[in-house]
CSV table of C-alpha atoms and ligand atoms in Angstrom, one decimal:
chain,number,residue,atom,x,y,z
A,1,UNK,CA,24.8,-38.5,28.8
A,2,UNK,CA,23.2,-38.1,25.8
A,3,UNK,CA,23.0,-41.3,23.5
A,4,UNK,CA,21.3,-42.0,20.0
A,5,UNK,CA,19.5,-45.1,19.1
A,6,UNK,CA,19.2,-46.3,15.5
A,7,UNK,CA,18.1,-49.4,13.5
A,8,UNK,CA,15.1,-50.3,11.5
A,9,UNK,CA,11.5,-50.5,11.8
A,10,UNK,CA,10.6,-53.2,14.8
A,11,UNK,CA,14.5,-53.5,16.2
A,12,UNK,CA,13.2,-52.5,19.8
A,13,UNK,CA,14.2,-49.0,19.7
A,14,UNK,CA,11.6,-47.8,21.8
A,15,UNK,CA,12.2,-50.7,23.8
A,16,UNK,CA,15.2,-50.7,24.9
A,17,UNK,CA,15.1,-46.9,24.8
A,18,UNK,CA,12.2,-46.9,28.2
A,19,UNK,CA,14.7,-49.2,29.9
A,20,UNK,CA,17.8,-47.1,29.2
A,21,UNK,CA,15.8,-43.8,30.0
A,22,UNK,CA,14.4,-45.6,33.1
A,23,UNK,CA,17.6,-46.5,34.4
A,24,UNK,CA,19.8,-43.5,33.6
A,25,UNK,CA,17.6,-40.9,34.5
A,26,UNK,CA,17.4,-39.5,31.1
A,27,UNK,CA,14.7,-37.7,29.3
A,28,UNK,CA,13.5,-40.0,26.6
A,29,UNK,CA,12.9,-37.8,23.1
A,30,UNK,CA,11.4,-40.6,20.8
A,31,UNK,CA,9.9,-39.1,17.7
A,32,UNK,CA,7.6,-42.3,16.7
A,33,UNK,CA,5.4,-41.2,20.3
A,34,UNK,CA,6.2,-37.4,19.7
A,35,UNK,CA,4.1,-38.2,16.6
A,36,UNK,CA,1.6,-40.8,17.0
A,37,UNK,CA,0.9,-38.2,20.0
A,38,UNK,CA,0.1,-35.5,17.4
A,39,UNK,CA,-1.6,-37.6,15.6
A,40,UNK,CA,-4.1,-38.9,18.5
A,41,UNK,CA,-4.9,-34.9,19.3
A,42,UNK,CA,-5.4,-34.4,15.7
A,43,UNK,CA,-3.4,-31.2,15.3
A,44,UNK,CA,-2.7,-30.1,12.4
A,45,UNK,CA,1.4,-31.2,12.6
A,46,UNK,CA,-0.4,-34.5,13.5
A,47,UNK,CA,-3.0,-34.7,10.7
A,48,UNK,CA,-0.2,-33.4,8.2
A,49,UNK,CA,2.3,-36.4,9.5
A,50,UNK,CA,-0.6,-39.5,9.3
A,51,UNK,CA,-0.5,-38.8,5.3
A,52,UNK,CA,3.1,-39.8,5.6
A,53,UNK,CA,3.5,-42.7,8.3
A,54,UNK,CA,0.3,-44.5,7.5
A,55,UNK,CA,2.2,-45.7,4.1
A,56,UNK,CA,5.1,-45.8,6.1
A,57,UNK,CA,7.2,-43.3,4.9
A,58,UNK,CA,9.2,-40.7,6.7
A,59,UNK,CA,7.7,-37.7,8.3
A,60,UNK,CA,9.7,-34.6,6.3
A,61,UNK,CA,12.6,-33.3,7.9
A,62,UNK,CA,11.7,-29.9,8.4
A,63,UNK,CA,8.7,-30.9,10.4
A,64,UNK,CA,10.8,-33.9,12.7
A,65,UNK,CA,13.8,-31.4,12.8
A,66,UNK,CA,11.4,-29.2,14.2
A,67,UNK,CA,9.7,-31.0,16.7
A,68,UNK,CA,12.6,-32.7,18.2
A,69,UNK,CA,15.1,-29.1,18.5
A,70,UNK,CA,12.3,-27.4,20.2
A,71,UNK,CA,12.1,-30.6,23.1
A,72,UNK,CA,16.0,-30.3,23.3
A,73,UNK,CA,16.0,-26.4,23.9
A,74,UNK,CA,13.1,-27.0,26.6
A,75,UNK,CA,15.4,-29.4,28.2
A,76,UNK,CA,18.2,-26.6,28.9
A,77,UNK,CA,21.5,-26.7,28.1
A,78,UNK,CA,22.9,-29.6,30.9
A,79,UNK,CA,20.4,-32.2,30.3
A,80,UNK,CA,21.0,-35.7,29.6
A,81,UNK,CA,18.5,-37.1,27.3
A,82,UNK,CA,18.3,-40.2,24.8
A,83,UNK,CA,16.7,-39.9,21.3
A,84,UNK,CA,14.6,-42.9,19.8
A,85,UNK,CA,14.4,-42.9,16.1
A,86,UNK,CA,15.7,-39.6,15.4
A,87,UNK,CA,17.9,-38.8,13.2
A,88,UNK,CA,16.8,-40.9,10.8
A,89,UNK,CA,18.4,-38.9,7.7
A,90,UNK,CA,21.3,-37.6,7.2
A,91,UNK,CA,19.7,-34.0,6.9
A,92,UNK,CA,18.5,-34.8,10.1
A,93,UNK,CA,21.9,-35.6,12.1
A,94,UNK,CA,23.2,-32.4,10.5
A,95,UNK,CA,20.2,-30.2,11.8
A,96,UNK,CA,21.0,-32.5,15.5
A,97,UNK,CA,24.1,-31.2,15.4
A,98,UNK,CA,23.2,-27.7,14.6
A,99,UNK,CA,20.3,-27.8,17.4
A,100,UNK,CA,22.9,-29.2,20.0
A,101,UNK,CA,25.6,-26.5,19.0
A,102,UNK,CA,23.7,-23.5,20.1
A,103,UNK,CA,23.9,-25.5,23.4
A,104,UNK,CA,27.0,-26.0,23.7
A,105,UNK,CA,26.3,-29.8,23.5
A,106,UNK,CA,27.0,-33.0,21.8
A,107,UNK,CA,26.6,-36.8,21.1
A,108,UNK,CA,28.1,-38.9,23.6
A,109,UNK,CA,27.4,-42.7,21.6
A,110,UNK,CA,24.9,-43.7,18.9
A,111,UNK,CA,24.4,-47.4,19.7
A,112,UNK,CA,22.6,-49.2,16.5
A,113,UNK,CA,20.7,-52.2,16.4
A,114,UNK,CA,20.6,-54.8,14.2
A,115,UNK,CA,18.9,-57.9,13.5
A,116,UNK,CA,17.4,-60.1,10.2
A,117,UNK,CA,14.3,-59.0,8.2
A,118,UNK,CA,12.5,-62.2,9.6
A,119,UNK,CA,13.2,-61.1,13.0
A,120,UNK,CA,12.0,-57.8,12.4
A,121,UNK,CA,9.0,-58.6,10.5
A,122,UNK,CA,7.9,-61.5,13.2
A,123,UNK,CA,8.4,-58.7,15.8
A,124,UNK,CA,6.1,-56.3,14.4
A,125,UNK,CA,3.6,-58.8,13.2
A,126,UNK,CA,3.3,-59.4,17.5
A,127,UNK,CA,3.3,-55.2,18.5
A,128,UNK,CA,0.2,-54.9,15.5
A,129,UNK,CA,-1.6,-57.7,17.6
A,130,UNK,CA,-1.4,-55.2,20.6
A,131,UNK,CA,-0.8,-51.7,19.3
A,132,UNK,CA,-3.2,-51.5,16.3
A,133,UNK,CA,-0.8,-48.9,14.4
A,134,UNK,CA,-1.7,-48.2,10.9
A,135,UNK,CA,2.1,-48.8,9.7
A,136,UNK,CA,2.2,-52.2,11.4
A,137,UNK,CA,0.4,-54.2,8.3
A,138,UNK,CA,2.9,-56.4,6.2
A,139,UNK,CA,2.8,-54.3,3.4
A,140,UNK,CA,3.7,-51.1,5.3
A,141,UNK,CA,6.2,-53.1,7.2
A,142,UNK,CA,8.0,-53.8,3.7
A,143,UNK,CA,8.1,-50.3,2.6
A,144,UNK,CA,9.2,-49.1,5.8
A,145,UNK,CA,12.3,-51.4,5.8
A,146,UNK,CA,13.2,-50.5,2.2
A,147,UNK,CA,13.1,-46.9,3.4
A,148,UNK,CA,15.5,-47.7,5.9
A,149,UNK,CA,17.8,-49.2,3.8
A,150,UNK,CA,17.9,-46.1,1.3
A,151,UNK,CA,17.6,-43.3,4.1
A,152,UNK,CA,18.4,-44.4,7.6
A,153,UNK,CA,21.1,-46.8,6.9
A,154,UNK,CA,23.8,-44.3,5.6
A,155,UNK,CA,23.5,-42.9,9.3
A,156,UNK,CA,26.0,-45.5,10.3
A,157,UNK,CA,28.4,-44.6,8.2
A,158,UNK,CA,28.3,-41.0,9.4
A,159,UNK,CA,28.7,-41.6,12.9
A,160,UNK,CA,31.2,-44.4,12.5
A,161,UNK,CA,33.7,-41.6,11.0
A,162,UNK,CA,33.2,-39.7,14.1
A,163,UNK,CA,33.5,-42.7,15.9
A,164,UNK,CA,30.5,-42.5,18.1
A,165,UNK,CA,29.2,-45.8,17.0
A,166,UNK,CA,28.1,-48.9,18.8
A,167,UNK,CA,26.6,-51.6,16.7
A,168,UNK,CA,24.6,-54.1,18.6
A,169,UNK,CA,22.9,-57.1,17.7
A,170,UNK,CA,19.4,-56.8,18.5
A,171,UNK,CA,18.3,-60.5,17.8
A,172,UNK,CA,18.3,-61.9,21.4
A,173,UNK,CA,15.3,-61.1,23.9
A,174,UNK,CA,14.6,-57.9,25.2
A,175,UNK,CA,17.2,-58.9,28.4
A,176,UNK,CA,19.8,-60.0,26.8
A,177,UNK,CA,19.8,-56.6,24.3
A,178,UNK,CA,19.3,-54.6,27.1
A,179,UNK,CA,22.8,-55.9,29.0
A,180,UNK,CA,24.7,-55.5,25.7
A,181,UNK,CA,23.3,-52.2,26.2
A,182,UNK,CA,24.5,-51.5,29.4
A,183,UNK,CA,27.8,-52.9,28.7
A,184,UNK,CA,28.2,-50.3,25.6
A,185,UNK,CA,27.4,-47.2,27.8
A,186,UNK,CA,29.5,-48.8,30.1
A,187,UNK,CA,32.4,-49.4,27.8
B,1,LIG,P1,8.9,-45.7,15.5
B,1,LIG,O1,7.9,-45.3,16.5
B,1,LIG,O2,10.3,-45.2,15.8
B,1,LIG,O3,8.8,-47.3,15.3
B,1,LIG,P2,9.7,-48.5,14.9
B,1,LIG,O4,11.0,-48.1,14.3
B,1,LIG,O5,8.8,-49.4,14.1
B,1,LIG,O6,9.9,-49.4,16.2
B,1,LIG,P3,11.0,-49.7,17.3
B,1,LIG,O7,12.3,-50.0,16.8
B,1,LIG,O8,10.9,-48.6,18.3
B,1,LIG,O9,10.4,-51.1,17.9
B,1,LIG,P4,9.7,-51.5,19.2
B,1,LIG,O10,10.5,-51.2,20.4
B,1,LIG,O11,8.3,-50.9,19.3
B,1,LIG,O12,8.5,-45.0,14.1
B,1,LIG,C1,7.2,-45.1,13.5
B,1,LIG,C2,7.1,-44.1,12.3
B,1,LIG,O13,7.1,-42.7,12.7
B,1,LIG,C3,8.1,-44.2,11.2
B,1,LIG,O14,7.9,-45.2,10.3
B,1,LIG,C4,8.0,-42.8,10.6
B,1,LIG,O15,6.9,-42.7,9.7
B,1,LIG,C5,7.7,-41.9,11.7
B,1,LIG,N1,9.0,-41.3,12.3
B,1,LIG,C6,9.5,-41.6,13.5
B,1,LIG,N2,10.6,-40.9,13.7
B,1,LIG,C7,10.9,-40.2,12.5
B,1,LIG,C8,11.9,-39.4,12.1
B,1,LIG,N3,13.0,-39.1,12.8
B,1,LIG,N4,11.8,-38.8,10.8
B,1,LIG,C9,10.8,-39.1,10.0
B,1,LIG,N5,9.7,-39.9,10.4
B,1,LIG,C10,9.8,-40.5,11.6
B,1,LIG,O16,9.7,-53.1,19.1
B,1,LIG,C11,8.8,-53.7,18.1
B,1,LIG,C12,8.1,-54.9,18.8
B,1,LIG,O17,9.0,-55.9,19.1
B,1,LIG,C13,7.4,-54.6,20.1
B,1,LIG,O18,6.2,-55.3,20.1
B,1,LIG,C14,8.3,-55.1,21.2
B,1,LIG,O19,7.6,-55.5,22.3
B,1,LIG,C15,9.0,-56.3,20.5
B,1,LIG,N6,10.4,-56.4,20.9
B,1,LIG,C16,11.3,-55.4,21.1
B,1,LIG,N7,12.5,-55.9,21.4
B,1,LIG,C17,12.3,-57.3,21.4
B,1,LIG,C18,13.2,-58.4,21.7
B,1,LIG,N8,14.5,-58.2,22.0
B,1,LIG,N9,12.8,-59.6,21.6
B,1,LIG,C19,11.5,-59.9,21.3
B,1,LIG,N10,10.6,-58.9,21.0
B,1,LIG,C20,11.0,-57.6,21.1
């Protein structure tokens, strides 16, 4: 199985994508750890992609598209994994697709999450209480959403044409997404 999850800043992407991962077996590519990780070991991918996410803008394709088609070829062609904030472009789902062709592979469903601005906000307002990331302040939080909106967003579109898409409503606590969940890869 190899599923996408989308949605905006503070939805529970990474969330619900450890329980997925967790129960499926699957290896869990999110590109928020891949790089906060770089960022903690101060490489230079890492130091270059701080300038970018501490204002809470998108890390540049080529760099992400990078990152992420090097983890998939490590994982050979059979495996089953789950991606966590990637694509986030559409320049991104077109190199994902590229990537995955030289394997032979492909998208099985791209479930995204939705939920209201006040939700969201509220949400990451509670992870900055714990998490202390620099993109969690309200201000970042703002810009991050309206970067969504112009980037992200038109990702639905694209996979609803090839009619991968699940749209779920992220609004409910982290049980109640996580069965709607289920019941999409089910479905
Ligand atoms: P991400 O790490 O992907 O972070 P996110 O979108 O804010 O959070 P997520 O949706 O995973 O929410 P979470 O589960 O933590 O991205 C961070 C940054 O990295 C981006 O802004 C960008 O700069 C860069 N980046 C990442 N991928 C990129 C790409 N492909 N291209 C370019 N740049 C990229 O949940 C939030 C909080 O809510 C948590 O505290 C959680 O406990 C809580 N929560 C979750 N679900 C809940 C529920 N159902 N009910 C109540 N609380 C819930």
């Amino acid at each position: 199985m190899r599923i996408v999850l989308l949605g905006p800043p503070g939805v529970g992407k990474g969330t619900q994508a450890k329980l997925v991962a967790a129960k499926h077996k699957l290896e869990k590519i999110s590109t928020g750890d891949l790089l906060r990780a770089e960022l903690a070991n101060r490489t230079e991918l890492g130091k270059l992609a701080e300038q970018y996410m501490r204002q809470g803008m998108l890390v540049p394709d080529d760099i992400v598209n990078k990152m992420v088609a090097e983890k998939i070829a490590s994982l050979g062609p059979g495996a089953g994994f789950l991606l966590d904030g990637y694509p986030r472009t559409i320049a991104q789902a077109v190199a994902l697709e590229a990537a995955l062709q030289t394997l032979g592979a492909n998208i099985d469903k791209v479930i995204a999450f939705q939920s209201d601005e006040n939700t969201l906000l509220e949400r990451i307002r509670g992870r900055a209480e714990i998490e202390n990331r620099s993109d969690d302040d309200a201000q970042t939080a703002l810009n991050r959403f309206r970067i969504y909106q112009q980037e992200t967003a038109p990702l639905i579109d694209h996979y609803k044409k090839s009619d991968l898409l699940i749209e779920i409503n992220a609004s409910g606590d982290i049980e109640t997404v996580n069965n709607l969940v289920e019941e999409a890869l089910a479905g």
